[in-house]
Amino acid sequence: MANGLCDNLLLATYLSARCKVYFAPAMDLDMYKHKATLDNIKRLHSFGNLIIHPGNGELASGLFGEGRMAEPEEIISFLEKEFSKDLLLKGKKALVTAGPTYEAIDPVRFIGNHSSGKMGFAIAEELAAQGAEVTLVCGPNSLKLNNTDITRIDITSAEELYNASVKAFKTADLAVLSAAVADYKPVSAAKQKIKKTEGSKNIELTPTKDTLAELGKMKKKDQLLVGFALETNNEVENAKVKIKKKNLDLIVLNSMNDKGAGFKKDTNKVSIIDKNNKTIKFELKSKTEVAKDIVNVIIKGLSPKK
Ligand code: CTP
């Protein structure tokens, strides 16, 4: 009775599965060798299902022979090999920048922006899901990574982001710079907290180092460089200027004028423009879906040119 119920549940799950199904059979040795079983295995293969072969050993009946279910470690290692073999970014190294940077005014105050880092984190996760070895350089944020294989480098200032990114880019195949880097920083940060008794103040600002522009200068033929542009007006024209100026392969444009797009949101609406000005416009989507679109375009850009 219990087995019947279990079989029915298994059958219902199997028949509803739209994905590839792997099966790891376990049965007594004579059952496993029976023509009915062998025919059924062939049939499952013909549906595109894959067997994880049973091993030799002690069986539930007390007999010894073929039919013992593969050990859990063997099943996992089989599946790991299976899933990684079609990954399109296997063997590629990727650098991603994400989040804001904070430029210190004094020990308690800074110049920053509203970036949450969500877009960059989603891109890092998607690149890793496609098999890339990812280094994520990120400014202050409260996000956690799901994929523990991603190397996370936490930084605070534009200068730290620059140093970490320049180092990682030397060995990278591709880089996606989605961080909202402060363009200016105070010429010098006060050592002590500035007191309001000091009266009115002017803070002298100086430009920060532009990491994306530097990577554009460093870029070798086989490296792919993707920048972001967040614009409020003349969006496409401004983005196209940035592609040329910073020697990019692709730029991801998001406009502050689109509802649901931009800082802190879980959604984004982007256009991706390449160096030949070919533009693909996407609908408003979750940042996870936007990351998939961006990574798909990157994969096409990395494919050998015909
Ligand atoms: N960027 C960077 N380092 C900086 C400034 C920007 O790496 N110091 C990168 C961003 O991560 C983004 C791209 O440059 O990928 C464009 O950033 P954006 O702020 O839109 O443009 P800017 O080049 O800073 O120009 P402007 O602010 O004048 O539009």
Tab-separated table of C-alpha atoms and ligand atoms in Angstrom:
chain	number	residue	atom	x	y	z
A	1	MET	CA	0.000	0.000	0.000
A	2	ALA	CA	2.705	2.460	1.096
A	3	ASN	CA	4.812	1.446	-1.915
A	4	GLY	CA	1.827	1.857	-4.243
A	5	LEU	CA	1.257	5.392	-2.978
A	6	CYS	CA	4.933	6.185	-3.321
A	7	ASP	CA	4.986	4.782	-6.889
A	8	ASN	CA	1.947	6.884	-7.816
A	9	LEU	CA	3.560	10.035	-6.428
A	10	LEU	CA	6.773	9.284	-8.299
A	11	LEU	CA	4.875	8.663	-11.529
A	12	ALA	CA	2.874	11.890	-11.137
A	13	THR	CA	6.080	13.874	-10.514
A	14	TYR	CA	7.833	12.196	-13.448
A	15	LEU	CA	4.965	12.750	-15.889
A	16	SER	CA	4.704	16.445	-14.942
A	17	ALA	CA	8.455	17.114	-15.242
A	18	ARG	CA	9.320	19.408	-18.149
A	19	CYS	CA	13.037	19.131	-17.498
A	20	LYS	CA	15.514	16.363	-18.236
A	21	VAL	CA	15.047	13.525	-15.713
A	22	TYR	CA	17.868	11.434	-14.266
A	23	PHE	CA	17.084	8.102	-12.678
A	24	ALA	CA	19.175	6.089	-10.259
A	25	PRO	CA	17.550	2.670	-10.005
A	26	ALA	CA	17.946	0.235	-7.132
A	27	MET	CA	16.687	-3.347	-7.323
A	28	ASP	CA	17.631	-6.954	-6.846
A	29	LEU	CA	20.168	-8.351	-9.321
A	30	ASP	CA	17.735	-10.646	-11.170
A	31	MET	CA	15.158	-7.843	-11.458
A	32	TYR	CA	17.802	-5.482	-12.815
A	33	LYS	CA	18.868	-7.987	-15.492
A	34	HIS	CA	15.307	-8.835	-16.493
A	35	LYS	CA	14.426	-7.998	-20.094
A	36	ALA	CA	11.401	-5.991	-18.919
A	37	THR	CA	13.671	-3.741	-16.858
A	38	LEU	CA	16.267	-3.413	-19.635
A	39	ASP	CA	13.534	-2.555	-22.157
A	40	ASN	CA	12.118	0.063	-19.776
A	41	ILE	CA	15.533	1.630	-19.303
A	42	LYS	CA	15.894	1.822	-23.114
A	43	ARG	CA	12.465	3.446	-23.278
A	44	LEU	CA	13.376	6.040	-20.660
A	45	HIS	CA	16.556	6.808	-22.629
A	46	SER	CA	14.457	7.264	-25.761
A	47	PHE	CA	12.520	9.993	-23.868
A	48	GLY	CA	15.820	11.796	-23.188
A	49	ASN	CA	16.115	10.597	-19.567
A	50	LEU	CA	19.512	9.501	-18.286
A	51	ILE	CA	20.413	6.583	-16.053
A	52	ILE	CA	22.866	6.827	-13.194
A	53	HIS	CA	23.993	3.212	-13.220
A	54	PRO	CA	23.620	1.112	-10.095
A	55	GLY	CA	26.734	-0.352	-8.564
A	56	ASN	CA	27.769	-3.807	-7.387
A	57	GLY	CA	27.425	-4.727	-3.737
A	58	GLU	CA	25.168	-5.983	-1.037
A	59	LEU	CA	21.492	-5.689	-1.981
A	60	ALA	CA	18.400	-5.312	0.219
A	61	SER	CA	17.691	-9.049	-0.290
A	62	GLY	CA	21.041	-9.945	1.238
A	63	LEU	CA	22.377	-11.094	-2.156
A	64	PHE	CA	25.444	-9.527	-3.736
A	65	GLY	CA	25.526	-8.214	-7.282
A	66	GLU	CA	24.550	-5.401	-9.641
A	67	GLY	CA	21.497	-3.378	-8.602
A	68	ARG	CA	22.717	-1.408	-5.600
A	69	MET	CA	21.733	2.258	-6.037
A	70	ALA	CA	24.686	4.547	-6.821
A	71	GLU	CA	26.035	6.147	-3.632
A	72	PRO	CA	24.697	9.712	-2.981
A	73	GLU	CA	28.227	11.136	-3.557
A	74	GLU	CA	28.379	9.358	-6.934
A	75	ILE	CA	24.949	10.743	-7.875
A	76	ILE	CA	26.015	14.281	-6.959
A	77	SER	CA	29.299	14.076	-8.828
A	78	PHE	CA	27.499	12.623	-11.884
A	79	LEU	CA	24.993	15.502	-11.813
A	80	GLU	CA	27.717	18.122	-11.281
A	81	LYS	CA	29.533	16.863	-14.396
A	82	GLU	CA	26.290	16.766	-16.351
A	83	PHE	CA	25.227	20.297	-15.407
A	84	SER	CA	28.599	21.898	-15.989
A	85	LYS	CA	29.202	20.386	-19.417
A	86	ASP	CA	26.768	22.691	-21.261
A	87	LEU	CA	27.626	25.841	-19.330
A	88	LEU	CA	28.515	28.502	-21.836
A	89	LEU	CA	30.904	30.475	-19.633
A	90	LYS	CA	32.821	27.518	-18.243
A	91	GLY	CA	36.523	28.390	-18.031
A	92	LYS	CA	35.861	32.147	-18.312
A	93	LYS	CA	36.857	34.627	-15.629
A	94	ALA	CA	34.510	37.536	-14.999
A	95	LEU	CA	34.801	40.737	-13.008
A	96	VAL	CA	31.661	42.536	-11.815
A	97	THR	CA	31.436	45.809	-9.893
A	98	ALA	CA	28.310	46.642	-7.908
A	99	GLY	CA	26.813	49.055	-5.423
A	100	PRO	CA	27.706	52.607	-4.462
A	101	THR	CA	31.011	54.022	-3.256
A	102	TYR	CA	31.340	56.211	-0.188
A	103	GLU	CA	33.789	59.124	-0.231
A	104	ALA	CA	34.673	60.252	3.273
A	105	ILE	CA	34.072	63.857	4.364
A	106	ASP	CA	35.051	63.145	7.956
A	107	PRO	CA	35.024	59.954	10.108
A	108	VAL	CA	31.187	59.911	10.221
A	109	ARG	CA	30.034	61.500	6.954
A	110	PHE	CA	30.441	60.632	3.310
A	111	ILE	CA	29.334	61.431	-0.247
A	112	GLY	CA	27.405	58.464	-1.597
A	113	ASN	CA	24.400	57.544	-3.714
A	114	HIS	CA	21.244	55.439	-3.584
A	115	SER	CA	22.602	52.345	-5.362
A	116	SER	CA	21.605	49.096	-3.616
A	117	GLY	CA	23.928	46.803	-5.595
A	118	LYS	CA	21.004	44.545	-6.608
A	119	MET	CA	21.674	44.734	-10.365
A	120	GLY	CA	25.383	43.898	-10.028
A	121	PHE	CA	24.713	41.055	-7.602
A	122	ALA	CA	22.136	39.567	-10.007
A	123	ILE	CA	24.681	39.791	-12.859
A	124	ALA	CA	27.388	38.129	-10.744
A	125	GLU	CA	24.991	35.295	-9.822
A	126	GLU	CA	23.934	34.784	-13.447
A	127	LEU	CA	27.519	34.766	-14.772
A	128	ALA	CA	28.412	32.197	-12.105
A	129	ALA	CA	25.308	30.145	-12.948
A	130	GLN	CA	26.611	30.024	-16.538
A	131	GLY	CA	29.903	28.592	-15.283
A	132	ALA	CA	32.101	31.719	-15.062
A	133	GLU	CA	34.598	32.181	-12.249
A	134	VAL	CA	33.336	35.482	-10.856
A	135	THR	CA	35.021	38.197	-8.787
A	136	LEU	CA	32.522	40.704	-7.421
A	137	VAL	CA	33.942	44.036	-6.252
A	138	CYS	CA	31.177	45.714	-4.301
A	139	GLY	CA	30.596	48.926	-2.403
A	140	PRO	CA	28.667	49.115	0.893
A	141	ASN	CA	25.450	47.083	0.673
A	142	SER	CA	23.305	44.704	2.693
A	143	LEU	CA	23.080	41.911	0.114
A	144	LYS	CA	24.088	38.271	0.388
A	145	LEU	CA	25.304	36.034	-2.420
A	146	ASN	CA	23.597	32.692	-3.025
A	147	ASN	CA	26.513	31.248	-4.971
A	148	THR	CA	29.386	30.628	-2.563
A	149	ASP	CA	31.851	30.175	-5.462
A	150	ILE	CA	31.765	33.914	-6.218
A	151	THR	CA	34.795	35.765	-4.838
A	152	ARG	CA	33.473	38.847	-3.067
A	153	ILE	CA	35.726	41.855	-2.452
A	154	ASP	CA	34.085	44.517	-0.274
A	155	ILE	CA	35.344	48.041	-0.838
A	156	THR	CA	34.220	51.475	0.346
A	157	SER	CA	35.696	54.198	-1.880
A	158	ALA	CA	36.113	54.755	-5.640
A	159	GLU	CA	39.878	54.442	-5.152
A	160	GLU	CA	39.500	50.989	-3.546
A	161	LEU	CA	37.093	49.925	-6.302
A	162	TYR	CA	39.653	51.077	-8.897
A	163	ASN	CA	42.561	49.177	-7.294
A	164	ALA	CA	40.614	45.914	-6.834
A	165	SER	CA	39.101	46.051	-10.342
A	166	VAL	CA	42.338	46.887	-12.190
A	167	LYS	CA	43.992	43.913	-10.469
A	168	ALA	CA	41.141	41.489	-11.249
A	169	PHE	CA	40.790	42.657	-14.877
A	170	LYS	CA	44.376	41.617	-15.718
A	171	THR	CA	43.328	37.958	-15.777
A	172	ALA	CA	39.634	38.394	-16.665
A	173	ASP	CA	37.942	37.422	-19.921
A	174	LEU	CA	35.108	39.851	-19.341
A	175	ALA	CA	34.052	42.632	-17.005
A	176	VAL	CA	30.677	44.178	-16.246
A	177	LEU	CA	30.924	47.480	-14.391
A	178	SER	CA	27.541	48.188	-12.858
A	179	ALA	CA	28.736	50.047	-9.757
A	180	ALA	CA	27.440	53.578	-9.235
A	181	VAL	CA	30.843	55.092	-8.520
A	182	ALA	CA	31.086	58.565	-6.990
A	183	ASP	CA	32.521	60.906	-9.617
A	184	TYR	CA	33.902	63.291	-6.984
A	185	LYS	CA	35.501	62.968	-3.585
A	186	PRO	CA	36.582	65.563	-1.009
A	187	VAL	CA	40.155	66.714	-1.631
A	188	SER	CA	40.914	65.668	1.932
A	189	ALA	CA	38.786	64.031	4.606
A	190	ALA	CA	38.785	65.745	8.026
A	191	LYS	CA	40.553	63.611	10.647
A	192	GLN	CA	37.998	64.552	13.340
A	193	LYS	CA	34.244	64.970	13.075
A	194	ILE	CA	33.432	68.430	11.703
A	195	LYS	CA	31.524	70.382	14.401
A	196	LYS	CA	28.729	72.742	13.428
A	197	THR	CA	30.269	75.406	15.628
A	198	GLU	CA	32.783	75.775	12.785
A	199	GLY	CA	30.046	77.595	10.838
A	200	SER	CA	29.399	77.464	7.107
A	201	LYS	CA	31.727	75.226	5.086
A	202	ASN	CA	32.731	74.600	1.511
A	203	ILE	CA	33.971	71.116	0.729
A	204	GLU	CA	36.444	71.141	-2.123
A	205	LEU	CA	35.912	68.176	-4.431
A	206	THR	CA	38.234	66.448	-6.860
A	207	PRO	CA	37.312	63.824	-9.503
A	208	THR	CA	37.737	60.156	-8.577
A	209	LYS	CA	39.586	57.708	-10.822
A	210	ASP	CA	37.336	56.317	-13.570
A	211	THR	CA	37.711	52.546	-13.315
A	212	LEU	CA	35.743	51.769	-16.480
A	213	ALA	CA	37.829	54.201	-18.563
A	214	GLU	CA	41.029	52.647	-17.204
A	215	LEU	CA	39.854	49.097	-18.027
A	216	GLY	CA	38.976	50.371	-21.522
A	217	LYS	CA	42.624	51.490	-21.909
A	218	MET	CA	43.955	48.180	-20.555
A	219	LYS	CA	41.581	46.020	-22.618
A	220	LYS	CA	43.171	43.364	-24.841
A	221	LYS	CA	41.606	41.988	-28.042
A	222	ASP	CA	40.104	38.912	-26.394
A	223	GLN	CA	38.588	40.756	-23.408
A	224	LEU	CA	35.004	41.984	-23.377
A	225	LEU	CA	34.125	45.136	-21.456
A	226	VAL	CA	30.585	46.124	-20.489
A	227	GLY	CA	29.698	49.451	-18.891
A	228	PHE	CA	26.500	50.872	-17.476
A	229	ALA	CA	25.009	54.276	-18.071
A	230	LEU	CA	22.377	55.803	-15.847
A	231	GLU	CA	21.011	58.853	-17.572
A	232	THR	CA	18.273	61.420	-17.017
A	233	ASN	CA	18.238	63.024	-20.498
A	234	ASN	CA	19.544	62.364	-24.053
A	235	GLU	CA	19.915	58.801	-22.829
A	236	VAL	CA	20.868	56.934	-26.023
A	237	GLU	CA	23.181	59.682	-27.333
A	238	ASN	CA	24.988	59.937	-23.986
A	239	ALA	CA	25.363	56.143	-23.765
A	240	LYS	CA	26.806	55.970	-27.302
A	241	VAL	CA	29.369	58.640	-26.406
A	242	LYS	CA	30.404	56.552	-23.358
A	243	ILE	CA	30.953	53.429	-25.519
A	244	LYS	CA	33.499	55.299	-27.673
A	245	LYS	CA	35.070	57.328	-24.891
A	246	LYS	CA	35.662	54.349	-22.609
A	247	ASN	CA	36.418	51.788	-25.376
A	248	LEU	CA	33.510	49.464	-24.454
A	249	ASP	CA	32.049	46.489	-26.284
A	250	LEU	CA	28.584	46.960	-24.783
A	251	ILE	CA	26.783	49.478	-22.650
A	252	VAL	CA	23.678	48.816	-20.572
A	253	LEU	CA	21.532	51.909	-20.455
A	254	ASN	CA	18.947	52.567	-17.781
A	255	SER	CA	17.030	55.778	-17.591
A	256	MET	CA	15.949	57.509	-14.404
A	257	ASN	CA	12.797	58.457	-16.355
A	258	ASP	CA	11.496	54.875	-16.638
A	259	LYS	CA	9.030	53.848	-13.935
A	260	GLY	CA	10.266	50.816	-11.993
A	261	ALA	CA	13.854	51.279	-13.177
A	262	GLY	CA	16.919	52.478	-11.291
A	263	PHE	CA	18.177	52.536	-7.715
A	264	LYS	CA	16.845	50.295	-4.951
A	265	LYS	CA	14.070	48.779	-7.106
A	266	ASP	CA	13.739	45.029	-7.722
A	267	THR	CA	12.954	45.723	-11.378
A	268	ASN	CA	14.821	47.453	-14.190
A	269	LYS	CA	14.251	48.463	-17.785
A	270	VAL	CA	17.352	48.492	-19.936
A	271	SER	CA	18.591	48.868	-23.469
A	272	ILE	CA	21.852	47.248	-24.500
A	273	ILE	CA	23.894	49.076	-27.135
A	274	ASP	CA	26.965	47.586	-28.817
A	275	LYS	CA	29.986	49.363	-30.284
A	276	ASN	CA	28.353	49.315	-33.738
A	277	ASN	CA	25.355	51.152	-32.235
A	278	LYS	CA	23.094	48.097	-32.552
A	279	THR	CA	20.483	48.555	-29.823
A	280	ILE	CA	18.270	45.975	-28.123
A	281	LYS	CA	15.460	47.359	-25.968
A	282	PHE	CA	14.041	45.210	-23.162
A	283	GLU	CA	10.788	45.465	-21.233
A	284	LEU	CA	10.559	46.218	-17.513
A	285	LYS	CA	11.606	42.987	-15.753
A	286	SER	CA	12.911	41.737	-12.432
A	287	LYS	CA	16.631	42.434	-11.998
A	288	THR	CA	17.231	38.658	-12.083
A	289	GLU	CA	15.621	38.487	-15.536
A	290	VAL	CA	17.499	41.596	-16.697
A	291	ALA	CA	20.748	39.919	-15.574
A	292	LYS	CA	19.885	36.885	-17.744
A	293	ASP	CA	19.296	39.175	-20.771
A	294	ILE	CA	22.616	40.956	-20.203
A	295	VAL	CA	24.530	37.688	-19.800
A	296	ASN	CA	22.911	36.252	-22.955
A	297	VAL	CA	24.117	39.254	-24.952
A	298	ILE	CA	27.596	38.887	-23.406
A	299	ILE	CA	27.710	35.190	-24.374
A	300	LYS	CA	26.879	36.115	-27.985
A	301	GLY	CA	29.629	38.759	-27.895
A	302	LEU	CA	32.149	36.177	-26.675
A	303	SER	CA	31.293	33.579	-29.316
A	304	PRO	CA	33.997	33.193	-31.948
A	305	LYS	CA	33.344	35.608	-34.798
A	306	LYS	CA	32.384	33.862	-38.054
B	1	CTP	N1	32.383	54.291	-13.664
B	1	CTP	C1	33.580	53.846	-13.110
B	1	CTP	N2	34.331	54.684	-12.342
B	1	CTP	C2	33.938	55.967	-12.123
B	1	CTP	C3	32.726	56.425	-12.696
B	1	CTP	C4	31.970	55.564	-13.454
B	1	CTP	O1	33.953	52.665	-13.294
B	1	CTP	N3	34.695	56.768	-11.376
B	1	CTP	C5	31.619	53.377	-14.519
B	1	CTP	C6	30.267	52.953	-13.956
B	1	CTP	O2	30.402	51.759	-13.189
B	1	CTP	C7	29.460	52.736	-15.210
B	1	CTP	C8	30.036	53.727	-16.193
B	1	CTP	O3	31.318	54.094	-15.682
B	1	CTP	O4	29.677	51.450	-15.749
B	1	CTP	C9	29.250	54.969	-16.451
B	1	CTP	O5	28.982	55.629	-15.267
B	1	CTP	P1	28.105	56.951	-15.270
B	1	CTP	O6	28.060	57.489	-13.876
B	1	CTP	O7	26.809	56.732	-16.013
B	1	CTP	O8	28.941	57.884	-16.211
B	1	CTP	P2	30.207	58.729	-16.001
B	1	CTP	O9	31.253	58.166	-16.883
B	1	CTP	O10	30.546	58.859	-14.563
B	1	CTP	O11	29.773	60.117	-16.627
B	1	CTP	P3	28.601	61.138	-16.163
B	1	CTP	O12	28.418	60.938	-14.676
B	1	CTP	O13	29.162	62.445	-16.522
B	1	CTP	O14	27.381	60.740	-16.966
